[in-house]
mmCIF file of N, CA, C and O in Angstrom:
data_model
loop_
_atom_site.group_PDB
_atom_site.id
_atom_site.type_symbol
_atom_site.label_atom_id
_atom_site.label_comp_id
_atom_site.label_asym_id
_atom_site.label_seq_id
_atom_site.Cartn_x
_atom_site.Cartn_y
_atom_site.Cartn_z
ATOM 1 N N MET A 1 54.374 -92.073 -183.310
ATOM 2 C CA MET A 1 54.698 -91.354 -182.096
ATOM 3 C C MET A 1 55.733 -92.144 -181.294
ATOM 4 O O MET A 1 55.607 -93.348 -181.101
ATOM 5 N N GLU A 2 56.746 -91.457 -180.848
ATOM 6 C CA GLU A 2 57.801 -92.100 -180.065
ATOM 7 C C GLU A 2 57.315 -92.332 -178.638
ATOM 8 O O GLU A 2 56.668 -91.487 -178.035
ATOM 9 N N SER A 3 57.629 -93.497 -178.115
ATOM 10 C CA SER A 3 57.231 -93.864 -176.760
ATOM 11 C C SER A 3 58.449 -93.832 -175.847
ATOM 12 O O SER A 3 59.563 -94.178 -176.264
ATOM 13 N N LYS A 4 58.249 -93.437 -174.612
ATOM 14 C CA LYS A 4 59.320 -93.493 -173.607
ATOM 15 C C LYS A 4 59.670 -94.947 -173.279
ATOM 16 O O LYS A 4 60.673 -95.216 -172.638
ATOM 17 N N PHE A 5 58.840 -95.870 -173.749
ATOM 18 C CA PHE A 5 59.020 -97.284 -173.420
ATOM 19 C C PHE A 5 59.445 -98.112 -174.631
ATOM 20 O O PHE A 5 59.318 -99.336 -174.624
ATOM 21 N N ASP A 6 59.975 -97.467 -175.656
ATOM 22 C CA ASP A 6 60.421 -98.186 -176.855
ATOM 23 C C ASP A 6 61.537 -99.189 -176.568
ATOM 24 O O ASP A 6 61.751 -100.109 -177.347
ATOM 25 N N PHE A 7 62.226 -99.026 -175.450
ATOM 26 C CA PHE A 7 63.312 -99.945 -175.100
ATOM 27 C C PHE A 7 62.801 -101.331 -174.689
ATOM 28 O O PHE A 7 63.565 -102.290 -174.644
ATOM 29 N N LEU A 8 61.519 -101.440 -174.393
ATOM 30 C CA LEU A 8 60.968 -102.729 -173.956
ATOM 31 C C LEU A 8 60.829 -103.691 -175.129
ATOM 32 O O LEU A 8 60.295 -103.331 -176.175
ATOM 33 N N ASN A 9 61.303 -104.909 -174.941
ATOM 34 C CA ASN A 9 61.131 -105.991 -175.920
ATOM 35 C C ASN A 9 61.121 -107.317 -175.160
ATOM 36 O O ASN A 9 61.300 -107.332 -173.931
ATOM 37 N N LEU A 10 60.912 -108.404 -175.841
ATOM 38 C CA LEU A 10 60.841 -109.712 -175.172
ATOM 39 C C LEU A 10 62.089 -110.002 -174.343
ATOM 40 O O LEU A 10 62.002 -110.464 -173.209
ATOM 41 N N GLN A 11 63.262 -109.709 -174.892
ATOM 42 C CA GLN A 11 64.519 -110.019 -174.221
ATOM 43 C C GLN A 11 64.740 -109.151 -172.982
ATOM 44 O O GLN A 11 65.405 -109.573 -172.041
ATOM 45 N N PHE A 12 64.192 -107.941 -172.981
ATOM 46 C CA PHE A 12 64.368 -107.058 -171.823
ATOM 47 C C PHE A 12 63.955 -107.765 -170.539
ATOM 48 O O PHE A 12 64.617 -107.646 -169.511
ATOM 49 N N PHE A 13 62.879 -108.514 -170.591
ATOM 50 C CA PHE A 13 62.324 -109.132 -169.391
ATOM 51 C C PHE A 13 63.088 -110.371 -168.943
ATOM 52 O O PHE A 13 62.749 -110.981 -167.931
ATOM 53 N N THR A 14 64.149 -110.751 -169.670
ATOM 54 C CA THR A 14 65.005 -111.853 -169.231
ATOM 55 C C THR A 14 66.093 -111.349 -168.282
ATOM 56 O O THR A 14 66.778 -112.150 -167.651
ATOM 57 N N LYS A 15 66.254 -110.028 -168.178
ATOM 58 C CA LYS A 15 67.330 -109.450 -167.357
ATOM 59 C C LYS A 15 67.145 -109.702 -165.866
ATOM 60 O O LYS A 15 68.110 -109.876 -165.141
ATOM 61 N N ALA A 16 65.906 -109.649 -165.412
ATOM 62 C CA ALA A 16 65.629 -109.835 -163.984
ATOM 63 C C ALA A 16 64.181 -110.280 -163.813
ATOM 64 O O ALA A 16 63.334 -109.970 -164.650
ATOM 65 N N GLU A 17 63.912 -110.971 -162.733
ATOM 66 C CA GLU A 17 62.537 -111.396 -162.463
ATOM 67 C C GLU A 17 61.671 -110.208 -162.051
ATOM 68 O O GLU A 17 60.502 -110.117 -162.411
ATOM 69 N N VAL A 18 62.265 -109.283 -161.284
ATOM 70 C CA VAL A 18 61.584 -108.060 -160.867
ATOM 71 C C VAL A 18 62.437 -106.891 -161.330
ATOM 72 O O VAL A 18 63.659 -106.891 -161.133
ATOM 73 N N TYR A 19 61.803 -105.906 -161.954
ATOM 74 C CA TYR A 19 62.535 -104.756 -162.467
ATOM 75 C C TYR A 19 61.752 -103.479 -162.149
ATOM 76 O O TYR A 19 60.667 -103.271 -162.681
ATOM 77 N N PRO A 20 62.281 -102.617 -161.259
ATOM 78 C CA PRO A 20 61.648 -101.324 -161.025
ATOM 79 C C PRO A 20 62.267 -100.269 -161.935
ATOM 80 O O PRO A 20 63.421 -100.388 -162.347
ATOM 81 N N GLY A 21 61.494 -99.239 -162.260
ATOM 82 C CA GLY A 21 62.025 -98.164 -163.073
ATOM 83 C C GLY A 21 61.226 -96.895 -162.873
ATOM 84 O O GLY A 21 60.195 -96.885 -162.200
ATOM 85 N N SER A 22 61.726 -95.816 -163.463
ATOM 86 C CA SER A 22 61.014 -94.544 -163.356
ATOM 87 C C SER A 22 61.386 -93.640 -164.510
ATOM 88 O O SER A 22 62.447 -93.776 -165.112
ATOM 89 N N ILE A 23 60.474 -92.739 -164.793
ATOM 90 C CA ILE A 23 60.716 -91.626 -165.699
ATOM 91 C C ILE A 23 60.381 -90.395 -164.873
ATOM 92 O O ILE A 23 59.208 -90.092 -164.652
ATOM 93 N N GLY A 24 61.402 -89.758 -164.332
ATOM 94 C CA GLY A 24 61.159 -88.669 -163.396
ATOM 95 C C GLY A 24 60.408 -89.207 -162.193
ATOM 96 O O GLY A 24 60.839 -90.165 -161.558
ATOM 97 N N THR A 25 59.250 -88.626 -161.893
ATOM 98 C CA THR A 25 58.460 -89.061 -160.741
ATOM 99 C C THR A 25 57.439 -90.149 -161.088
ATOM 100 O O THR A 25 56.715 -90.600 -160.213
ATOM 101 N N PHE A 26 57.386 -90.579 -162.337
ATOM 102 C CA PHE A 26 56.497 -91.672 -162.753
ATOM 103 C C PHE A 26 57.209 -92.990 -162.474
ATOM 104 O O PHE A 26 58.253 -93.285 -163.050
ATOM 105 N N ARG A 27 56.665 -93.760 -161.561
ATOM 106 C CA ARG A 27 57.289 -95.013 -161.151
ATOM 107 C C ARG A 27 56.547 -96.208 -161.733
ATOM 108 O O ARG A 27 55.322 -96.213 -161.805
ATOM 109 N N TYR A 28 57.306 -97.233 -162.130
ATOM 110 C CA TYR A 28 56.728 -98.474 -162.635
ATOM 111 C C TYR A 28 57.564 -99.650 -162.160
ATOM 112 O O TYR A 28 58.716 -99.491 -161.732
ATOM 113 N N ARG A 29 56.965 -100.828 -162.239
ATOM 114 C CA ARG A 29 57.634 -102.052 -161.789
ATOM 115 C C ARG A 29 57.106 -103.216 -162.614
ATOM 116 O O ARG A 29 55.908 -103.287 -162.890
ATOM 117 N N PHE A 30 58.009 -104.109 -162.992
ATOM 118 C CA PHE A 30 57.643 -105.319 -163.730
ATOM 119 C C PHE A 30 58.001 -106.544 -162.891
ATOM 120 O O PHE A 30 59.017 -106.546 -162.211
ATOM 121 N N GLN A 31 57.186 -107.585 -162.993
ATOM 122 C CA GLN A 31 57.545 -108.879 -162.427
ATOM 123 C C GLN A 31 57.108 -109.950 -163.410
ATOM 124 O O GLN A 31 55.931 -110.032 -163.763
ATOM 125 N N ARG A 32 58.071 -110.741 -163.851
ATOM 126 C CA ARG A 32 57.750 -111.795 -164.810
ATOM 127 C C ARG A 32 57.566 -113.114 -164.094
ATOM 128 O O ARG A 32 58.158 -113.375 -163.055
ATOM 129 N N THR A 33 56.728 -113.943 -164.688
ATOM 130 C CA THR A 33 56.473 -115.286 -164.186
ATOM 131 C C THR A 33 56.524 -116.229 -165.378
ATOM 132 O O THR A 33 55.971 -115.918 -166.433
ATOM 133 N N GLY A 34 57.159 -117.352 -165.224
ATOM 134 C CA GLY A 34 57.227 -118.319 -166.321
ATOM 135 C C GLY A 34 58.325 -117.971 -167.311
ATOM 136 O O GLY A 34 59.317 -117.346 -166.965
ATOM 137 N N TRP A 35 58.078 -118.356 -168.570
ATOM 138 C CA TRP A 35 59.083 -118.230 -169.612
ATOM 139 C C TRP A 35 58.539 -117.442 -170.790
ATOM 140 O O TRP A 35 57.325 -117.361 -170.998
ATOM 141 N N MET A 36 59.452 -116.905 -171.569
ATOM 142 C CA MET A 36 59.099 -116.151 -172.761
ATOM 143 C C MET A 36 58.146 -116.958 -173.640
ATOM 144 O O MET A 36 58.335 -118.159 -173.829
ATOM 145 N N ASN A 37 57.123 -116.324 -174.149
ATOM 146 C CA ASN A 37 56.072 -116.899 -174.994
ATOM 147 C C ASN A 37 55.153 -117.869 -174.258
ATOM 148 O O ASN A 37 54.258 -118.453 -174.864
ATOM 149 N N ASP A 38 55.370 -118.041 -172.943
ATOM 150 C CA ASP A 38 54.513 -118.939 -172.178
ATOM 151 C C ASP A 38 54.212 -118.400 -170.779
ATOM 152 O O ASP A 38 53.484 -119.015 -170.029
ATOM 153 N N GLY A 39 54.775 -117.231 -170.423
ATOM 154 C CA GLY A 39 54.602 -116.686 -169.083
ATOM 155 C C GLY A 39 53.810 -115.392 -169.103
ATOM 156 O O GLY A 39 53.182 -115.033 -170.104
ATOM 157 N N THR A 40 53.850 -114.698 -167.976
ATOM 158 C CA THR A 40 53.154 -113.419 -167.853
ATOM 159 C C THR A 40 54.098 -112.374 -167.278
ATOM 160 O O THR A 40 55.109 -112.696 -166.646
ATOM 161 N N ILE A 41 53.724 -111.122 -167.491
ATOM 162 C CA ILE A 41 54.434 -109.991 -166.906
ATOM 163 C C ILE A 41 53.400 -109.123 -166.215
ATOM 164 O O ILE A 41 52.454 -108.656 -166.858
ATOM 165 N N GLN A 42 53.571 -108.955 -164.918
ATOM 166 C CA GLN A 42 52.690 -108.052 -164.177
ATOM 167 C C GLN A 42 53.379 -106.696 -164.121
ATOM 168 O O GLN A 42 54.585 -106.609 -163.875
ATOM 169 N N VAL A 43 52.600 -105.647 -164.373
ATOM 170 C CA VAL A 43 53.135 -104.288 -164.400
ATOM 171 C C VAL A 43 52.359 -103.451 -163.390
ATOM 172 O O VAL A 43 51.129 -103.516 -163.336
ATOM 173 N N TRP A 44 53.090 -102.689 -162.603
ATOM 174 C CA TRP A 44 52.486 -101.753 -161.661
ATOM 175 C C TRP A 44 52.945 -100.342 -162.009
ATOM 176 O O TRP A 44 54.078 -100.150 -162.448
ATOM 177 N N VAL A 45 52.084 -99.359 -161.807
ATOM 178 C CA VAL A 45 52.485 -97.953 -161.789
ATOM 179 C C VAL A 45 52.040 -97.413 -160.438
ATOM 180 O O VAL A 45 51.016 -97.834 -159.887
ATOM 181 N N TYR A 46 52.833 -96.496 -159.901
ATOM 182 C CA TYR A 46 52.535 -96.018 -158.553
ATOM 183 C C TYR A 46 53.120 -94.633 -158.338
ATOM 184 O O TYR A 46 53.889 -94.128 -159.148
ATOM 185 N N GLU A 47 52.728 -94.042 -157.204
ATOM 186 C CA GLU A 47 53.138 -92.687 -156.872
ATOM 187 C C GLU A 47 54.638 -92.617 -156.616
ATOM 188 O O GLU A 47 55.306 -93.641 -156.473
ATOM 189 N N ASN A 48 55.154 -91.424 -156.520
ATOM 190 C CA ASN A 48 56.582 -91.186 -156.346
ATOM 191 C C ASN A 48 57.005 -91.445 -154.897
ATOM 192 O O ASN A 48 57.236 -90.533 -154.119
ATOM 193 N N ILE A 49 57.042 -92.719 -154.563
ATOM 194 C CA ILE A 49 57.424 -93.182 -153.227
ATOM 195 C C ILE A 49 57.888 -94.629 -153.415
ATOM 196 O O ILE A 49 57.731 -95.193 -154.479
ATOM 197 N N SER A 50 58.427 -95.228 -152.398
ATOM 198 C CA SER A 50 58.848 -96.621 -152.552
ATOM 199 C C SER A 50 57.633 -97.508 -152.848
ATOM 200 O O SER A 50 56.520 -97.226 -152.397
ATOM 201 N N PHE A 51 57.861 -98.556 -153.586
ATOM 202 C CA PHE A 51 56.782 -99.459 -153.972
ATOM 203 C C PHE A 51 56.052 -100.010 -152.739
ATOM 204 O O PHE A 51 54.830 -100.103 -152.707
ATOM 205 N N GLU A 52 56.817 -100.353 -151.717
ATOM 206 C CA GLU A 52 56.240 -100.952 -150.523
ATOM 207 C C GLU A 52 55.320 -99.989 -149.767
ATOM 208 O O GLU A 52 54.400 -100.418 -149.082
ATOM 209 N N LEU A 53 55.545 -98.683 -149.886
ATOM 210 C CA LEU A 53 54.731 -97.689 -149.175
ATOM 211 C C LEU A 53 53.644 -97.060 -150.046
ATOM 212 O O LEU A 53 52.790 -96.343 -149.544
ATOM 213 N N ALA A 54 53.679 -97.324 -151.334
ATOM 214 C CA ALA A 54 52.736 -96.688 -152.262
ATOM 215 C C ALA A 54 51.301 -97.120 -151.969
ATOM 216 O O ALA A 54 51.040 -98.284 -151.675
ATOM 217 N N GLN A 55 50.379 -96.160 -152.055
ATOM 218 C CA GLN A 55 48.959 -96.452 -151.874
ATOM 219 C C GLN A 55 48.193 -96.263 -153.177
ATOM 220 O O GLN A 55 47.174 -96.902 -153.393
ATOM 221 N N ASP A 56 48.664 -95.376 -154.031
ATOM 222 C CA ASP A 56 48.016 -95.115 -155.320
ATOM 223 C C ASP A 56 48.684 -96.004 -156.369
ATOM 224 O O ASP A 56 49.601 -95.595 -157.063
ATOM 225 N N VAL A 57 48.234 -97.263 -156.429
ATOM 226 C CA VAL A 57 48.867 -98.279 -157.277
ATOM 227 C C VAL A 57 47.845 -98.803 -158.283
ATOM 228 O O VAL A 57 46.703 -99.068 -157.941
ATOM 229 N N GLU A 58 48.281 -98.935 -159.525
ATOM 230 C CA GLU A 58 47.473 -99.586 -160.562
ATOM 231 C C GLU A 58 48.304 -100.736 -161.112
ATOM 232 O O GLU A 58 49.524 -100.619 -161.230
ATOM 233 N N THR A 59 47.648 -101.835 -161.469
ATOM 234 C CA THR A 59 48.380 -102.990 -161.988
ATOM 235 C C THR A 59 47.590 -103.686 -163.090
ATOM 236 O O THR A 59 46.360 -103.638 -163.114
ATOM 237 N N GLU A 60 48.312 -104.292 -164.003
ATOM 238 C CA GLU A 60 47.758 -105.117 -165.082
ATOM 239 C C GLU A 60 48.720 -106.264 -165.318
ATOM 240 O O GLU A 60 49.924 -106.139 -165.081
ATOM 241 N N THR A 61 48.199 -107.353 -165.812
ATOM 242 C CA THR A 61 49.025 -108.507 -166.167
ATOM 243 C C THR A 61 48.880 -108.768 -167.656
ATOM 244 O O THR A 61 47.775 -108.740 -168.197
ATOM 245 N N PHE A 62 50.022 -109.026 -168.301
ATOM 246 C CA PHE A 62 50.079 -109.208 -169.752
ATOM 247 C C PHE A 62 50.801 -110.512 -170.073
ATOM 248 O O PHE A 62 51.672 -110.946 -169.313
ATOM 249 N N PRO A 63 50.490 -111.122 -171.214
ATOM 250 C CA PRO A 63 51.252 -112.308 -171.631
ATOM 251 C C PRO A 63 52.676 -111.894 -172.024
ATOM 252 O O PRO A 63 52.890 -110.800 -172.554
ATOM 253 N N TRP A 64 53.637 -112.772 -171.752
ATOM 254 C CA TRP A 64 55.032 -112.501 -172.112
ATOM 255 C C TRP A 64 55.257 -112.926 -173.564
ATOM 256 O O TRP A 64 55.886 -113.927 -173.865
ATOM 257 N N THR A 65 54.664 -112.162 -174.462
ATOM 258 C CA THR A 65 54.738 -112.396 -175.909
ATOM 259 C C THR A 65 54.983 -111.051 -176.589
ATOM 260 O O THR A 65 54.916 -110.002 -175.939
ATOM 261 N N GLU A 66 55.230 -111.078 -177.887
ATOM 262 C CA GLU A 66 55.388 -109.820 -178.645
ATOM 263 C C GLU A 66 54.155 -108.949 -178.489
ATOM 264 O O GLU A 66 54.256 -107.742 -178.259
ATOM 265 N N GLU A 67 52.972 -109.566 -178.601
ATOM 266 C CA GLU A 67 51.722 -108.810 -178.475
ATOM 267 C C GLU A 67 51.567 -108.255 -177.066
ATOM 268 O O GLU A 67 51.092 -107.136 -176.880
ATOM 269 N N GLY A 68 51.955 -109.041 -176.070
ATOM 270 C CA GLY A 68 51.881 -108.594 -174.684
ATOM 271 C C GLY A 68 52.791 -107.414 -174.411
ATOM 272 O O GLY A 68 52.413 -106.453 -173.740
ATOM 273 N N VAL A 69 54.019 -107.453 -174.956
ATOM 274 C CA VAL A 69 54.961 -106.343 -174.773
ATOM 275 C C VAL A 69 54.428 -105.083 -175.458
ATOM 276 O O VAL A 69 54.527 -103.982 -174.913
ATOM 277 N N THR A 70 53.836 -105.231 -176.629
ATOM 278 C CA THR A 70 53.218 -104.089 -177.312
ATOM 279 C C THR A 70 52.106 -103.499 -176.443
ATOM 280 O O THR A 70 51.988 -102.277 -176.305
ATOM 281 N N ALA A 71 51.303 -104.360 -175.823
ATOM 282 C CA ALA A 71 50.226 -103.900 -174.946
ATOM 283 C C ALA A 71 50.780 -103.228 -173.684
ATOM 284 O O ALA A 71 50.215 -102.243 -173.200
ATOM 285 N N ILE A 72 51.882 -103.743 -173.147
ATOM 286 C CA ILE A 72 52.526 -103.117 -171.979
ATOM 287 C C ILE A 72 52.940 -101.691 -172.321
ATOM 288 O O ILE A 72 52.686 -100.751 -171.558
ATOM 289 N N LYS A 73 53.592 -101.515 -173.472
ATOM 290 C CA LYS A 73 54.032 -100.168 -173.876
ATOM 291 C C LYS A 73 52.853 -99.213 -173.992
ATOM 292 O O LYS A 73 52.909 -98.080 -173.509
ATOM 293 N N ALA A 74 51.770 -99.673 -174.605
ATOM 294 C CA ALA A 74 50.583 -98.821 -174.766
ATOM 295 C C ALA A 74 49.980 -98.477 -173.406
ATOM 296 O O ALA A 74 49.590 -97.325 -173.158
ATOM 297 N N TRP A 75 49.899 -99.458 -172.496
ATOM 298 C CA TRP A 75 49.333 -99.218 -171.168
ATOM 299 C C TRP A 75 50.189 -98.222 -170.391
ATOM 300 O O TRP A 75 49.676 -97.301 -169.759
ATOM 301 N N LEU A 76 51.525 -98.407 -170.439
ATOM 302 C CA LEU A 76 52.413 -97.483 -169.738
ATOM 303 C C LEU A 76 52.335 -96.077 -170.322
ATOM 304 O O LEU A 76 52.339 -95.093 -169.578
ATOM 305 N N ASP A 77 52.261 -95.968 -171.652
ATOM 306 C CA ASP A 77 52.109 -94.644 -172.269
ATOM 307 C C ASP A 77 50.827 -93.967 -171.790
ATOM 308 O O ASP A 77 50.820 -92.770 -171.481
ATOM 309 N N GLU A 78 49.753 -94.729 -171.717
ATOM 310 C CA GLU A 78 48.464 -94.200 -171.248
ATOM 311 C C GLU A 78 48.565 -93.736 -169.794
ATOM 312 O O GLU A 78 48.109 -92.639 -169.437
ATOM 313 N N LYS A 79 49.176 -94.557 -168.943
ATOM 314 C CA LYS A 79 49.306 -94.201 -167.525
ATOM 315 C C LYS A 79 50.231 -93.005 -167.331
ATOM 316 O O LYS A 79 49.974 -92.147 -166.481
ATOM 317 N N LEU A 80 51.291 -92.918 -168.118
ATOM 318 C CA LEU A 80 52.188 -91.763 -168.039
ATOM 319 C C LEU A 80 51.443 -90.486 -168.426
ATOM 320 O O LEU A 80 51.570 -89.453 -167.767
ATOM 321 N N ALA A 81 50.618 -90.559 -169.460
ATOM 322 C CA ALA A 81 49.826 -89.396 -169.880
ATOM 323 C C ALA A 81 48.824 -88.999 -168.788
ATOM 324 O O ALA A 81 48.619 -87.806 -168.527
ATOM 325 N N GLN A 82 48.212 -89.978 -168.128
ATOM 326 C CA GLN A 82 47.229 -89.699 -167.070
ATOM 327 C C GLN A 82 47.880 -89.145 -165.809
ATOM 328 O O GLN A 82 47.390 -88.179 -165.227
ATOM 329 N N ARG A 83 48.954 -89.765 -165.389
ATOM 330 C CA ARG A 83 49.584 -89.419 -164.112
ATOM 331 C C ARG A 83 50.581 -88.279 -164.233
ATOM 332 O O ARG A 83 50.836 -87.579 -163.260
ATOM 333 N N GLY A 84 51.191 -88.137 -165.403
ATOM 334 C CA GLY A 84 52.209 -87.117 -165.588
ATOM 335 C C GLY A 84 53.511 -87.486 -164.895
ATOM 336 O O GLY A 84 53.622 -88.515 -164.232
ATOM 337 N N SER A 85 54.485 -86.632 -165.063
ATOM 338 C CA SER A 85 55.793 -86.844 -164.458
ATOM 339 C C SER A 85 56.483 -85.496 -164.308
ATOM 340 O O SER A 85 56.334 -84.616 -165.146
ATOM 341 N N GLN A 86 57.204 -85.361 -163.246
ATOM 342 C CA GLN A 86 58.037 -84.186 -163.009
ATOM 343 C C GLN A 86 59.487 -84.653 -162.978
ATOM 344 O O GLN A 86 59.751 -85.802 -162.625
ATOM 345 N N PRO A 87 60.420 -83.768 -163.321
ATOM 346 C CA PRO A 87 61.825 -84.174 -163.206
ATOM 347 C C PRO A 87 62.117 -84.575 -161.759
ATOM 348 O O PRO A 87 61.635 -83.944 -160.827
ATOM 349 N N TYR A 88 62.879 -85.623 -161.608
ATOM 350 C CA TYR A 88 63.220 -86.097 -160.267
ATOM 351 C C TYR A 88 64.214 -85.132 -159.646
ATOM 352 O O TYR A 88 65.155 -84.679 -160.284
ATOM 353 N N ARG A 89 63.992 -84.793 -158.392
ATOM 354 C CA ARG A 89 64.963 -83.966 -157.676
ATOM 355 C C ARG A 89 65.032 -84.451 -156.229
ATOM 356 O O ARG A 89 64.064 -84.976 -155.692
ATOM 357 N N ILE A 90 66.157 -84.234 -155.623
ATOM 358 C CA ILE A 90 66.346 -84.629 -154.233
ATOM 359 C C ILE A 90 65.838 -83.501 -153.355
ATOM 360 O O ILE A 90 66.220 -82.342 -153.510
ATOM 361 N N TRP A 91 64.962 -83.842 -152.440
ATOM 362 C CA TRP A 91 64.367 -82.866 -151.547
ATOM 363 C C TRP A 91 65.416 -82.384 -150.556
ATOM 364 O O TRP A 91 66.100 -83.167 -149.912
ATOM 365 N N ALA A 92 65.551 -81.070 -150.422
ATOM 366 C CA ALA A 92 66.586 -80.486 -149.582
ATOM 367 C C ALA A 92 66.136 -80.320 -148.136
ATOM 368 O O ALA A 92 66.951 -80.049 -147.266
ATOM 369 N N GLY A 93 64.843 -80.397 -147.861
ATOM 370 C CA GLY A 93 64.375 -80.267 -146.493
ATOM 371 C C GLY A 93 64.351 -78.838 -145.987
ATOM 372 O O GLY A 93 64.325 -78.596 -144.794
ATOM 373 N N ASN A 94 64.365 -77.863 -146.884
ATOM 374 C CA ASN A 94 64.401 -76.455 -146.482
ATOM 375 C C ASN A 94 63.033 -75.904 -146.108
ATOM 376 O O ASN A 94 62.927 -74.750 -145.736
ATOM 377 N N HIS A 95 61.993 -76.713 -146.188
ATOM 378 C CA HIS A 95 60.654 -76.195 -145.923
ATOM 379 C C HIS A 95 60.514 -75.671 -144.496
ATOM 380 O O HIS A 95 59.826 -74.704 -144.258
ATOM 381 N N VAL A 96 61.201 -76.272 -143.524
ATOM 382 C CA VAL A 96 61.097 -75.808 -142.136
ATOM 383 C C VAL A 96 61.765 -74.457 -142.008
ATOM 384 O O VAL A 96 61.203 -73.518 -141.460
ATOM 385 N N ARG A 97 62.950 -74.314 -142.551
ATOM 386 C CA ARG A 97 63.662 -73.040 -142.484
ATOM 387 C C ARG A 97 62.888 -71.968 -143.228
ATOM 388 O O ARG A 97 62.711 -70.858 -142.723
ATOM 389 N N ASP A 98 62.378 -72.281 -144.426
ATOM 390 C CA ASP A 98 61.622 -71.309 -145.217
ATOM 391 C C ASP A 98 60.373 -70.861 -144.479
ATOM 392 O O ASP A 98 60.014 -69.689 -144.498
ATOM 393 N N LYS A 99 59.676 -71.787 -143.809
ATOM 394 C CA LYS A 99 58.467 -71.447 -143.078
ATOM 395 C C LYS A 99 58.799 -70.533 -141.900
ATOM 396 O O LYS A 99 58.134 -69.552 -141.645
ATOM 397 N N GLN A 100 59.896 -70.838 -141.196
ATOM 398 C CA GLN A 100 60.288 -70.013 -140.047
ATOM 399 C C GLN A 100 60.654 -68.596 -140.496
ATOM 400 O O GLN A 100 60.300 -67.627 -139.848
ATOM 401 N N GLU A 101 61.352 -68.471 -141.631
ATOM 402 C CA GLU A 101 61.696 -67.148 -142.149
ATOM 403 C C GLU A 101 60.454 -66.371 -142.538
ATOM 404 O O GLU A 101 60.355 -65.180 -142.302
ATOM 405 N N GLY A 102 59.459 -67.056 -143.116
ATOM 406 C CA GLY A 102 58.206 -66.424 -143.523
ATOM 407 C C GLY A 102 57.398 -65.955 -142.319
ATOM 408 O O GLY A 102 56.741 -64.920 -142.360
ATOM 409 N N GLU A 103 57.466 -66.690 -141.224
ATOM 410 C CA GLU A 103 56.730 -66.320 -140.014
ATOM 411 C C GLU A 103 57.352 -65.116 -139.338
ATOM 412 O O GLU A 103 56.681 -64.327 -138.693
ATOM 413 N N ALA A 104 58.659 -64.943 -139.470
ATOM 414 C CA ALA A 104 59.353 -63.842 -138.817
ATOM 415 C C ALA A 104 59.033 -62.495 -139.458
ATOM 416 O O ALA A 104 59.208 -61.465 -138.857
ATOM 417 N N GLN A 105 58.551 -62.503 -140.676
ATOM 418 C CA GLN A 105 58.291 -61.241 -141.389
ATOM 419 C C GLN A 105 57.056 -60.568 -140.923
ATOM 420 O O GLN A 105 56.138 -60.891 -140.416
#
């Protein structure tokens, strides 16, 4: 089965100490500590809002090893299946106008 997280590998986590990402409205964040094969990677998944404001947050910490990266992919796949995702769209703010038009009828 193909994973949305197949791009993850040991070298991916050398790009930045903190890496946020998303698949549509499914948000995730990585933070590495230490060095490859000797450090850890903490992973968060959270609601479709900024990380700092999110209240529905789940987190796990994994070793920064091949086995740890495999476990990260499996955990993220599981969380994506549980939480789901919608295509990302920019909110237009028309709800006030739409509500006013509906009230006038």
